[in-house]
XYZ file of C-alpha atoms in Angstrom:
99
model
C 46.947 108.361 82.163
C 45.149 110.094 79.533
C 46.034 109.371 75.830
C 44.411 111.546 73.297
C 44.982 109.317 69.922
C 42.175 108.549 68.261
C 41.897 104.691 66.842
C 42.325 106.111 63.110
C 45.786 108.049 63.763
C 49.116 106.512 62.184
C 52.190 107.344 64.221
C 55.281 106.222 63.611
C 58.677 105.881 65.025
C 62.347 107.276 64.003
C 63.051 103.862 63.268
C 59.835 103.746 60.809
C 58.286 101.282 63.195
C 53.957 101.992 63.771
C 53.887 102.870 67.024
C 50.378 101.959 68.867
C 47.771 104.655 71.341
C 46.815 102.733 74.023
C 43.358 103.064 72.850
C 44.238 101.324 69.467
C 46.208 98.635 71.568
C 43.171 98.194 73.868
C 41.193 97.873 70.400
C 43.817 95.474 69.181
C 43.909 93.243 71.540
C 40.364 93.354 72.801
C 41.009 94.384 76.244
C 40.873 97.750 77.829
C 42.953 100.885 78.646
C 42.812 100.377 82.227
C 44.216 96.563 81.327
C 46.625 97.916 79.382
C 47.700 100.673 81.827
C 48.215 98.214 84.711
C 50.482 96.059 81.990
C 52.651 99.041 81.688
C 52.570 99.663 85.710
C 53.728 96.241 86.226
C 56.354 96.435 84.062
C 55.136 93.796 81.613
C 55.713 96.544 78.154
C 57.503 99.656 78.031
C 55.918 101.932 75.905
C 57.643 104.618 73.801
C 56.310 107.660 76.118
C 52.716 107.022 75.648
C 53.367 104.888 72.348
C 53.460 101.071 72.224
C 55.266 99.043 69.350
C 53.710 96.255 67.885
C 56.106 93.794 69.917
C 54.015 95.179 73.075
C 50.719 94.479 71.432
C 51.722 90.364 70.963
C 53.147 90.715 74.707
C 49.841 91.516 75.448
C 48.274 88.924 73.828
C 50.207 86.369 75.179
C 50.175 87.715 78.573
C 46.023 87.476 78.405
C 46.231 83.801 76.635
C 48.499 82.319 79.652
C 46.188 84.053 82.255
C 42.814 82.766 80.448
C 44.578 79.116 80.001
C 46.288 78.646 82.823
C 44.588 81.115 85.523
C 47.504 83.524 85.853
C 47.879 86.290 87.371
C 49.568 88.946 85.378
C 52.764 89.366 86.374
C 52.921 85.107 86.860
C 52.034 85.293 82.706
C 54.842 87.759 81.930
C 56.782 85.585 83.911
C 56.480 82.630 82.057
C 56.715 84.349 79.119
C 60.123 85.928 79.813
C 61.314 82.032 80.962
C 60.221 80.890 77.729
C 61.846 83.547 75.874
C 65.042 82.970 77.795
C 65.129 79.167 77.459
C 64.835 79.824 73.655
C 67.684 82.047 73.564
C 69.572 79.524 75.387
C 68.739 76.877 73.333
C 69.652 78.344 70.359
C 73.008 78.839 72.273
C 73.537 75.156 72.865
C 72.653 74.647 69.281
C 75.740 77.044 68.206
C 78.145 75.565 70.759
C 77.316 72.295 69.211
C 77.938 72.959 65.664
């Protein structure tokens, strides 16, 4: 994939959200454009066409902290991250239930 934003361009979406170039997510999260490719081949973000919100940059982030910590792979770190996020939501569940 070739992305022609440069790191100084603002883009936004409809919903006035900044949207991210890979480039200036690479820059963001000090990795690369090939890393951040492979994220997007694997399913871990879903950019915006060739856009990523700001959501997708702390995915990242994460993603790169669970595989530097704990030696995972990336799909194993998006894993855990998605279990995490779903035993949140379902504790916050049990919490309503309860009240």
């Amino acid at each position: 994939m070739t992305h022609s934003f440069g790191l100084s361009r603002l883009v936004w979406s409809e919903t006035g959200d900044r949207l991210y170039s890979f480039e200036q997510a690479a820059y963001f999260t000090q990795t690369s454009v090939p890393l951040i490719e492979k994220c997007v081949a694997l399913g871990i973000i879903e950019p915006e066409g060739t856009m990523l919100h700001r959501q997708d940059l702390v995915r990242i982030v994460r993603v790169l902290r669970l595989r530097r910590d704990l030696g995972l792979n990336l799909a194993g770190a998006a894993m855990v991250l998605d279990m995490a996020t779903e035993i949140a939501q379902l504790k916050a569940q049990l919490r309503a239930l309860r009240q």
